[in-house]
Structure formats: structure tokens, C-alpha cells
Amino acid sequence: MQGTVLVIGSGVAGLTYALKVAEFARVILITKKEDTESNTNYAQGGIAAVMAPEDALEFHVRDTLVAGAGLCHRDAVEQMVREGPSLVRQLIEWGARFSLDAGAETPRLSLGREGGHSHHRIVHAQDLTGREVERTLITAVQNHPNIEVHEHHAALELITAERDGVREVLGVTALDRRNDRVQAVFADATLLATGGAGHVYLYTTNPSIATGDGVAIAHRAGARIANMEFIQFHPTTLYHPEARSFLISEAVRGDGGILKLRDGTPFMDAYHPMASLAPRDVVARAIDSELQRTGDDYVHLDVTHLSPEFTKSRFPNIYARCLELGIDITRDPIPVVPAAHYSCGGVLTDLEGRASLGRLYAVGEAACTGVHGANRLASNSLLEALVFADHAAADTRELLRQRRAPPESADDRTLEANDEVRRSREVSPPFVAQLRLLVQTLMWAHVGIVRSDRRLQQAQREVEILREAVESLFAASRVTVELMELRNITQVAWLIIECALRRKESRGLNFNSDHPERDDTHWVKDTIIE
Ligand code: FAD
Ligand code: SIN
């Protein structure tokens, strides 16, 4: 074994990296809840990869660049598209069971289609792709002798030290939620794979773990953060009081679902030549605009014209969940609204997944690799995580080979986190929940699908006040997971607003009614926060 590597997060990014690094190092993996609880587990549509003879790498590259609205890094996109198919095959070798084409003479993958894709290229496991990916990876991790998994351990702060003018990461402080103890975990290299930040917003498709922890932690430690203004709103989340974050996959539109007003009129033709299958930013804005115009609370997604047998076998999870809620999607249109779904920005990395601090990597939704630009193409997220985890693992091997010992002592500042938990006073949980709701409501109302300078400035003023209040609470109280999530949500909210205020144009997911045009003269660049 060449050393110890710390992995924070047990979604596709953390698990894939862990499996690869465990071939040459001891791996300690910490994760905030149960090991399966991640955005990955809820992915429906699938993994975009060029697997069909009529498709080609250049088509996938082109579709990704078009969706990214001029801001993708071409080298990152080409790396992802080129290397993706073999990593999907590796997942299959590790045991993933993806849907096969029923009509084919020899077994071949069934390939779906989603918004912005010119070809069928979405590898899927019915409409439960994420669960299958997570199952495969968790099984392999649990069987690996070099990987220790610690559930219910929430990373609080990176431990850093400076050497020769470079700040390096030595590990993290982490809260064990079952006994409220904080411990320092030291490692030769650290991966942030903490996923997204959907819970910065009131309505989201994300499970509760998605509070932007990795981005906030990295920012506090001095890492560069990029492109946080590009929050993707998924156009079709179920509108139902009991299931407000249940996603109706874009694959439903890929297989013929049509967006309609409540009176049955299709409306997407007026917005884009690809109609209901236009890129997500276009569809979400179109729905938002129709809801404003009509005063309705939702629009409909209609699949009643498809054969009921097809709908039930292709989308068994969506069919069953809607039926439980009294909607038979083979007969009734599905009420849908947009909700916060994916963070295109994050911890800025290079092509090897290296962040701007020494010994720190970031992969998956917590990272900004340059692949997604101003808008992620559907089903490119799982693919990006597979490819960049592979690169980060190879780079980690090189780092450990150099056998350069980490600097000896950690900054006092970062270890102070240990003291904070010893404080006895706990902020009342309902108060923490109330503050969280305040931030989420503010972000939903002022920093949503359509923004303006005035609303962003107002949001910034309010978030700054909240941020100060939360920092004071955090400094004076016993640390709980809820309090640290509130702190991270507030900090990520600030980063989103700051990036959105800096970008004086509309591009991809960032639409500002005071700067409605795309400005290719001044703004073909990332928004970077030091
Ligand atoms: P995650 O899978 O979210 O994992 C993050 C991990 O970090 C979790 O284990 C979490 O508990 C842990 N964690 C977080 N904070 C801490 C902390 N402080 N300390 C310790 N651990 C922490 N993408 C696609 O490509 N195709 C799809 O079909 C698709 N469908 C989706 C459907 C839904 C409903 C959602 C929500 C997302 C979907 N996405 C899809 C997006 C995709 O699922 C995610 O972007 C991707 O799974 C992120 O993987 P990840 O490993 O980066 O993060
Ligand atoms: C979906 O199934 O619609 C989600 C796909 C994605 O987010 O990439």
C-alpha cells in the first residue's frame, strides 16, 4: 500500500474513485448518512455514452457544447465523451444490469434519448438507473479489503497547512452523528465527492444530503470555486403535495411525452424547434413563462397517447409512484413544475480532477471540470463522474508514488473546528430549520429561473445578514449536522448570488432580465471566486 486516501461521499464519484484507488492505497470513505443515500441513487434517465453504430463521438461532443452555450471546455468534453463508453462497459463488467433492447436478435443495450441529444445514447436500467449504478458500486466497495466505509460521518472542515507558499490539504474534521464526536481524519490525498446543492432552494429534485457541503468546505479552505450561477432547474418534477421532489424523467419526453397547458394545448413548438425535447434551460423557462402568463400552478406532461404496456415497462418506477398518488399516467396527464436539480458549477478542477489546493481532488457534482459550461446536457453527469474519478485516481497514484510526506502540522485555524463541538449550548433545532427555510425561500423567489439585478442585490443583502447570523451561531454553539448544513447552504447561496451578479449577460441557465442577451465579446469565461 502506498498511503492513505480519504474519500468524502458515497455517490458514483466517491465510490468509483475509491474502487480505483484501493488498488494501490488504503481508502477511508466517510459519508453523511447511509452509504446509499446520494443523488446518484435517485438518477432515473441514465448515462449518456456513444454506444450505437449510427452515433459518433463528434455528435455527443457537439450536443454537449451546444447545451453548454459556449462555455464548456472543449478538452474536458472530448475527454469525457471519448473515455465514457469504456467506463460504462467497465460498470457492466462490475455487475451493472442495464436494460437491453427487447427486439434485437443478439443482446444489445437499449439506448434512450433525452433533451438536447441528437441521437439515442442513454444507457439506462428502466427508470432506476442510479439505483443500479449505486448497487453495483456499493457491492464492489463493501467487498474490497482496502476500503473502510464510515457511515453517518459528516465532513466539517478541510485540515490544511502551508508549505513553500502552497496550501495543502491534510484531511478533514468530521462529525460522527451517532455520538456527536468530532475527529480529525488525516490522509495523503483527499477527494471531495459530496454531490450537489439542491437544498439551497425551496423546491428540488435532490434528496436531503444535497446541501453543497463540499463546495462550502472547499471555499472556506481557500479553494477556487467556479460557475455557481449555473443552477439547472429540471422542467418536470411532479406537482403533488405529497411528492414535491419526485422527478418525472426527461426520458419520458424522449419517448414521446408532450408538454401541454392544462387545457390540453401543446406549447413547446413556440419556443424551440425540438419542442418538448429542447434543452432543459429552454424548457424550464418556457414552463415558467407559461405559468406566469396563465396564472396556473403547473403544466401537464402527457403520455396517454403511448401504449400503456410500453409506458408501464419503460417507466415502472414513475408509473407506480404516480399511481400511488392517484394518477394513472396511462390515462391522466401528469401535473409538473420545474425544480432545482443540478449544480453545473463547483470546486474548480483541471482535467485530472485536481482542485486548486495541494492534495485535494473534487469529482462529480461538487466539481466544476469545465464539461457542462452554462448548462449540463441530460445524463452527462453520471458519465462525467465516471471519467473524472478515473483520472483523479490515476493522478493520485502518481502523487503517492512521489512519496512526498504531507506537511507536518495543520493550521491552528482549521483544527479549531474540534473545539467548537465541545461547546455545550445547542441551537434549538426548530430555529435552525426556520433559518434554513428562510434561505431556501429567498433563493427560490429571487435567484430562480428568471433573475434581475434588483432581485439579486436584494437577495445578496438578505443572505449576507443571514450568513453573519449563522456564522455567529456556529462559532458559539455545539455543532450538529443540521447547523453545519445550514451554514453550508447559506454560504453556497451567497456564492450563487455573487456569481450571478458578476455575470452581466444571459447564457444557458443564467437568465437575467436586465441583461437578456448573450455577450460573446465579454463573457466567454468562467466566473471564478477565489
Ligand atoms: P452524490 O451521488 O450526490 O453523492 C454525494 C455523497 O456525498 C453522498 O453520499 C452524501 O451523503 C455525501 N456527502 C454530502 N455531504 C457530505 C459531508 N459533509 N460529509 C460526508 N459526506 C457527505 N444524472 C445523470 O447523468 N443521469 C440521470 O439520469 C440523472 N437523473 C437524476 C435524477 C435525480 C432525481 C437527481 C436528483 C439527479 C439526477 N442526475 C442524473 C444527476 C446525478 O444523479 C448527480 O449529479 C450525480 O449522481 C452526482 O454524483 P456524486 O457522486 O457527485 O454525488
Ligand atoms: C432525468 O432523468 O430527467 C434526469 C437526467 C439528468 O438529470 O441527467
Short mmCIF file of C-alpha atoms in Angstrom, two decimals, residues 192-485:
data_model
loop_
_atom_site.label_atom_id
_atom_site.label_comp_id
_atom_site.label_asym_id
_atom_site.label_seq_id
_atom_site.Cartn_x
_atom_site.Cartn_y
_atom_site.Cartn_z
CA LEU A 192 -14.43 15.81 -2.24
CA ALA A 193 -17.32 13.89 -3.80
CA THR A 194 -20.13 15.44 -1.80
CA GLY A 195 -22.55 15.98 -4.68
CA GLY A 196 -24.96 18.81 -5.35
CA ALA A 197 -26.69 21.68 -3.59
CA GLY A 198 -30.38 21.34 -4.48
CA HIS A 199 -31.44 22.13 -0.91
CA VAL A 200 -30.25 25.70 -1.26
CA TYR A 201 -33.68 26.04 -2.94
CA LEU A 202 -37.16 25.51 -1.58
CA TYR A 203 -38.14 23.02 -4.29
CA THR A 204 -35.65 20.48 -5.55
CA THR A 205 -35.42 17.03 -7.06
CA ASN A 206 -32.47 16.25 -4.76
CA PRO A 207 -32.51 14.07 -1.62
CA SER A 208 -31.77 15.77 1.68
CA ILE A 209 -27.98 15.16 1.60
CA ALA A 210 -27.56 17.74 -1.20
CA THR A 211 -26.59 20.81 0.82
CA GLY A 212 -23.47 21.90 -1.07
CA ASP A 213 -21.14 20.86 1.77
CA GLY A 214 -18.09 20.16 -0.39
CA VAL A 215 -18.26 23.49 -2.19
CA ALA A 216 -18.71 25.42 1.05
CA ILE A 217 -15.93 23.50 2.82
CA ALA A 218 -13.53 23.99 -0.09
CA HIS A 219 -14.36 27.69 -0.33
CA ARG A 220 -13.68 28.20 3.37
CA ALA A 221 -10.31 26.48 2.95
CA GLY A 222 -9.38 28.82 0.09
CA ALA A 223 -10.02 26.62 -2.99
CA ARG A 224 -11.23 28.23 -6.21
CA ILE A 225 -14.94 27.88 -6.92
CA ALA A 226 -16.44 28.45 -10.38
CA ASN A 227 -19.70 28.98 -12.26
CA MET A 228 -22.11 28.72 -9.33
CA GLU A 229 -24.68 30.87 -11.16
CA PHE A 230 -25.49 27.93 -13.43
CA ILE A 231 -28.09 26.08 -11.40
CA GLN A 232 -30.11 23.70 -13.55
CA PHE A 233 -33.85 23.58 -12.94
CA HIS A 234 -35.35 20.31 -14.11
CA PRO A 235 -38.53 21.16 -16.03
CA THR A 236 -40.65 18.22 -14.94
CA THR A 237 -40.99 17.48 -11.24
CA LEU A 238 -44.28 16.06 -10.11
CA TYR A 239 -46.67 18.71 -8.79
CA HIS A 240 -48.23 16.96 -5.81
CA PRO A 241 -48.34 17.97 -2.13
CA GLU A 242 -47.08 14.57 -1.00
CA ALA A 243 -44.26 14.16 -3.53
CA ARG A 244 -42.91 17.58 -4.34
CA SER A 245 -39.43 16.35 -5.25
CA PHE A 246 -40.36 13.31 -7.34
CA LEU A 247 -38.77 13.58 -10.77
CA ILE A 248 -40.55 12.73 -13.98
CA SER A 249 -37.56 11.79 -16.10
CA GLU A 250 -36.70 13.64 -19.27
CA ALA A 251 -36.63 10.18 -20.85
CA VAL A 252 -40.44 10.35 -20.70
CA ARG A 253 -40.29 13.21 -23.22
CA GLY A 254 -37.53 11.32 -25.07
CA ASP A 255 -40.02 8.51 -25.61
CA GLY A 256 -42.81 10.76 -26.84
CA GLY A 257 -44.24 12.62 -23.81
CA ILE A 258 -45.65 16.04 -24.76
CA LEU A 259 -45.80 19.17 -22.61
CA LYS A 260 -49.24 20.79 -22.66
CA LEU A 261 -51.11 23.56 -20.92
CA ARG A 262 -53.85 22.45 -18.56
CA ASP A 263 -56.41 22.98 -21.35
CA GLY A 264 -54.55 20.41 -23.48
CA THR A 265 -52.71 22.81 -25.82
CA PRO A 266 -49.10 21.83 -26.60
CA PHE A 267 -46.88 24.91 -26.18
CA MET A 268 -43.24 23.97 -26.70
CA ASP A 269 -43.34 24.38 -30.52
CA ALA A 270 -43.48 28.13 -29.99
CA TYR A 271 -40.23 28.07 -28.00
CA HIS A 272 -37.82 25.71 -29.78
CA PRO A 273 -37.56 23.56 -32.93
CA MET A 274 -37.00 20.47 -30.71
CA ALA A 275 -40.29 21.31 -28.89
CA SER A 276 -40.72 19.16 -25.74
CA LEU A 277 -37.20 17.76 -26.25
CA ALA A 278 -35.45 21.14 -26.27
CA PRO A 279 -32.51 21.60 -23.83
CA ARG A 280 -33.56 21.90 -20.20
CA ASP A 281 -32.91 25.59 -19.72
CA VAL A 282 -35.22 26.38 -22.64
CA VAL A 283 -37.98 24.06 -21.41
CA ALA A 284 -37.80 25.28 -17.78
CA ARG A 285 -38.00 28.93 -18.89
CA ALA A 286 -40.86 28.15 -21.26
CA ILE A 287 -42.84 26.48 -18.46
CA ASP A 288 -42.06 29.37 -16.11
CA SER A 289 -43.24 31.85 -18.71
CA GLU A 290 -46.46 29.90 -19.42
CA LEU A 291 -47.22 29.64 -15.69
CA GLN A 292 -46.74 33.42 -15.33
CA ARG A 293 -48.96 34.06 -18.35
CA THR A 294 -51.80 31.70 -17.44
CA GLY A 295 -51.62 32.00 -13.64
CA ASP A 296 -51.72 28.20 -13.40
CA ASP A 297 -49.72 26.31 -10.78
CA TYR A 298 -48.49 23.58 -13.13
CA VAL A 299 -48.44 22.33 -16.70
CA HIS A 300 -49.11 18.82 -17.95
CA LEU A 301 -46.81 16.16 -19.32
CA ASP A 302 -48.92 13.84 -21.42
CA VAL A 303 -48.10 10.22 -22.29
CA THR A 304 -51.67 8.99 -22.66
CA HIS A 305 -51.17 8.58 -26.44
CA LEU A 306 -48.40 5.98 -25.87
CA SER A 307 -49.24 2.31 -25.45
CA PRO A 308 -49.97 1.61 -21.76
CA GLU A 309 -47.84 -1.57 -21.92
CA PHE A 310 -44.87 0.40 -23.20
CA THR A 311 -45.26 3.13 -20.54
CA LYS A 312 -45.51 0.60 -17.72
CA SER A 313 -42.49 -1.43 -18.82
CA ARG A 314 -40.25 1.52 -19.73
CA PHE A 315 -41.10 3.66 -16.68
CA PRO A 316 -42.20 1.21 -13.96
CA ASN A 317 -40.99 3.42 -11.10
CA ILE A 318 -42.68 6.59 -12.35
CA TYR A 319 -45.86 4.68 -13.20
CA ALA A 320 -46.03 3.04 -9.75
CA ARG A 321 -45.25 6.21 -7.77
CA CYS A 322 -47.82 8.28 -9.66
CA LEU A 323 -50.42 5.53 -9.28
CA GLU A 324 -49.84 5.52 -5.51
CA LEU A 325 -50.69 9.22 -5.59
CA GLY A 326 -53.86 8.64 -7.60
CA ILE A 327 -52.50 9.47 -11.08
CA ASP A 328 -52.69 6.72 -13.69
CA ILE A 329 -50.23 8.13 -16.23
CA THR A 330 -51.52 5.84 -18.97
CA ARG A 331 -54.88 7.68 -18.73
CA ASP A 332 -54.21 11.01 -16.99
CA PRO A 333 -51.78 13.79 -17.87
CA ILE A 334 -49.06 14.31 -15.24
CA PRO A 335 -49.01 17.71 -13.43
CA VAL A 336 -45.41 19.01 -13.47
CA VAL A 337 -43.37 22.07 -12.45
CA PRO A 338 -39.65 22.91 -12.56
CA ALA A 339 -37.43 22.41 -9.50
CA ALA A 340 -33.73 22.95 -8.69
CA HIS A 341 -31.89 19.88 -9.94
CA TYR A 342 -28.18 20.21 -10.64
CA SER A 343 -25.26 22.49 -9.90
CA CYS A 344 -23.07 22.97 -13.01
CA GLY A 345 -20.52 24.94 -11.01
CA GLY A 346 -18.45 23.80 -8.05
CA VAL A 347 -14.88 23.31 -6.92
CA LEU A 348 -12.76 24.26 -9.93
CA THR A 349 -10.59 21.37 -11.16
CA ASP A 350 -8.30 20.54 -14.04
CA LEU A 351 -8.65 17.53 -16.34
CA GLU A 352 -7.25 15.23 -13.65
CA GLY A 353 -9.79 16.31 -11.05
CA ARG A 354 -7.18 18.35 -9.11
CA ALA A 355 -8.54 21.33 -7.17
CA SER A 356 -6.52 24.49 -6.60
CA LEU A 357 -5.23 23.29 -3.19
CA GLY A 358 -2.48 20.68 -2.98
CA ARG A 359 -3.53 17.03 -2.32
CA LEU A 360 -7.19 17.89 -2.92
CA TYR A 361 -9.37 16.41 -5.67
CA ALA A 362 -13.01 17.09 -6.47
CA VAL A 363 -15.17 14.88 -8.70
CA GLY A 364 -18.86 14.63 -9.56
CA GLU A 365 -21.47 17.27 -8.92
CA ALA A 366 -19.30 19.04 -6.31
CA ALA A 367 -16.72 19.78 -9.02
CA CYS A 368 -16.56 22.18 -11.93
CA THR A 369 -14.47 20.37 -14.55
CA GLY A 370 -15.46 22.53 -17.50
CA VAL A 371 -17.65 19.80 -19.02
CA HIS A 372 -21.05 21.41 -18.50
CA GLY A 373 -20.41 25.07 -19.29
CA ALA A 374 -23.54 27.13 -18.80
CA ASN A 375 -25.95 24.19 -18.95
CA ARG A 376 -25.47 20.45 -18.49
CA LEU A 377 -26.69 18.12 -21.21
CA ALA A 378 -29.03 15.47 -19.80
CA SER A 379 -27.37 12.31 -18.46
CA ASN A 380 -23.84 13.71 -18.77
CA SER A 381 -23.46 13.87 -15.00
CA LEU A 382 -23.03 10.19 -14.17
CA LEU A 383 -20.71 9.94 -17.18
CA GLU A 384 -18.61 12.90 -16.05
CA ALA A 385 -18.24 11.36 -12.59
CA LEU A 386 -17.05 8.02 -14.04
CA VAL A 387 -14.47 9.65 -16.29
CA PHE A 388 -13.06 12.20 -13.87
CA ALA A 389 -12.96 9.69 -10.99
CA ASP A 390 -10.82 7.53 -13.25
CA HIS A 391 -8.43 10.42 -13.97
CA ALA A 392 -8.29 11.57 -10.36
CA ALA A 393 -7.43 8.02 -9.24
CA ALA A 394 -4.60 7.78 -11.79
CA ASP A 395 -3.29 11.17 -10.66
CA THR A 396 -3.49 10.12 -7.00
CA ARG A 397 -1.33 7.10 -7.81
CA GLU A 398 1.33 9.47 -9.19
CA LEU A 399 1.03 11.76 -6.16
CA LEU A 400 1.54 8.86 -3.76
CA ARG A 401 4.40 7.48 -5.84
CA GLN A 402 6.32 10.70 -5.28
CA ARG A 403 6.15 9.79 -1.58
CA ARG A 404 6.46 13.41 -0.56
CA ALA A 405 5.22 13.45 3.03
CA PRO A 406 2.41 15.88 3.80
CA PRO A 407 3.48 18.98 5.76
CA GLU A 408 3.80 18.17 9.43
CA SER A 409 1.47 20.45 11.27
CA ALA A 410 -2.00 21.59 10.36
CA ASP A 411 -3.07 25.23 10.61
CA ASP A 412 -4.45 26.08 14.02
CA ARG A 413 -7.35 27.77 12.28
CA THR A 414 -8.64 24.55 10.75
CA LEU A 415 -8.22 22.46 13.86
CA GLU A 416 -10.23 24.95 15.86
CA ALA A 417 -13.25 23.14 14.44
CA ASN A 418 -12.57 20.48 17.07
CA ASP A 419 -13.15 22.90 19.88
CA GLU A 420 -16.42 24.13 18.53
CA VAL A 421 -18.25 20.87 19.14
CA ARG A 422 -17.23 20.82 22.75
CA ARG A 423 -19.33 23.90 23.38
CA SER A 424 -22.36 22.79 25.27
CA ARG A 425 -25.11 25.09 24.00
CA GLU A 426 -27.12 23.64 21.11
CA VAL A 427 -29.15 25.94 18.89
CA SER A 428 -32.76 24.80 19.00
CA PRO A 429 -33.46 22.53 16.01
CA PRO A 430 -36.71 24.36 15.06
CA PHE A 431 -34.75 27.63 14.90
CA VAL A 432 -32.16 26.05 12.60
CA ALA A 433 -34.99 24.69 10.43
CA GLN A 434 -36.61 28.11 10.31
CA LEU A 435 -33.40 29.80 9.17
CA ARG A 436 -32.89 27.10 6.53
CA LEU A 437 -36.39 27.73 5.21
CA LEU A 438 -35.69 31.46 5.06
CA VAL A 439 -32.63 30.95 2.86
CA GLN A 440 -34.42 28.42 0.65
CA THR A 441 -37.48 30.64 0.19
CA LEU A 442 -35.34 33.66 -0.61
CA MET A 443 -33.34 31.72 -3.20
CA TRP A 444 -36.49 30.31 -4.79
CA ALA A 445 -38.13 33.72 -5.03
CA HIS A 446 -35.14 35.85 -6.10
CA VAL A 447 -32.45 33.62 -7.57
CA GLY A 448 -34.54 31.18 -9.60
CA ILE A 449 -35.14 30.55 -13.30
CA VAL A 450 -35.52 34.24 -14.23
CA ARG A 451 -33.32 36.74 -12.35
CA SER A 452 -32.85 40.51 -12.33
CA ASP A 453 -30.13 42.75 -10.88
CA ARG A 454 -32.52 44.26 -8.36
CA ARG A 455 -33.72 40.90 -7.06
CA LEU A 456 -30.18 39.53 -6.93
CA GLN A 457 -28.97 42.57 -4.98
CA GLN A 458 -31.84 42.26 -2.54
CA ALA A 459 -31.13 38.55 -2.12
CA GLN A 460 -27.45 39.28 -1.53
CA ARG A 461 -28.21 41.83 1.20
CA GLU A 462 -30.51 39.38 2.98
CA VAL A 463 -28.18 36.40 2.60
CA GLU A 464 -25.27 38.42 3.96
CA ILE A 465 -27.25 39.23 7.11
CA LEU A 466 -28.28 35.58 7.46
CA ARG A 467 -24.74 34.43 6.84
CA GLU A 468 -23.36 36.62 9.58
CA ALA A 469 -26.02 35.40 12.00
CA VAL A 470 -25.35 31.76 11.14
CA GLU A 471 -21.57 32.19 11.49
CA SER A 472 -22.07 33.65 14.98
CA LEU A 473 -24.34 30.77 15.94
CA PHE A 474 -21.86 28.28 14.57
CA ALA A 475 -18.97 29.83 16.49
CA ALA A 476 -20.86 29.82 19.80
CA SER A 477 -22.83 26.58 19.73
CA ARG A 478 -22.47 22.85 19.68
CA VAL A 479 -22.07 21.63 16.12
CA THR A 480 -24.86 19.49 14.77
CA VAL A 481 -25.30 18.22 11.23
CA GLU A 482 -28.32 20.47 10.81
CA LEU A 483 -26.36 23.54 11.88
CA MET A 484 -23.41 22.75 9.65
CA GLU A 485 -25.79 22.16 6.71
#
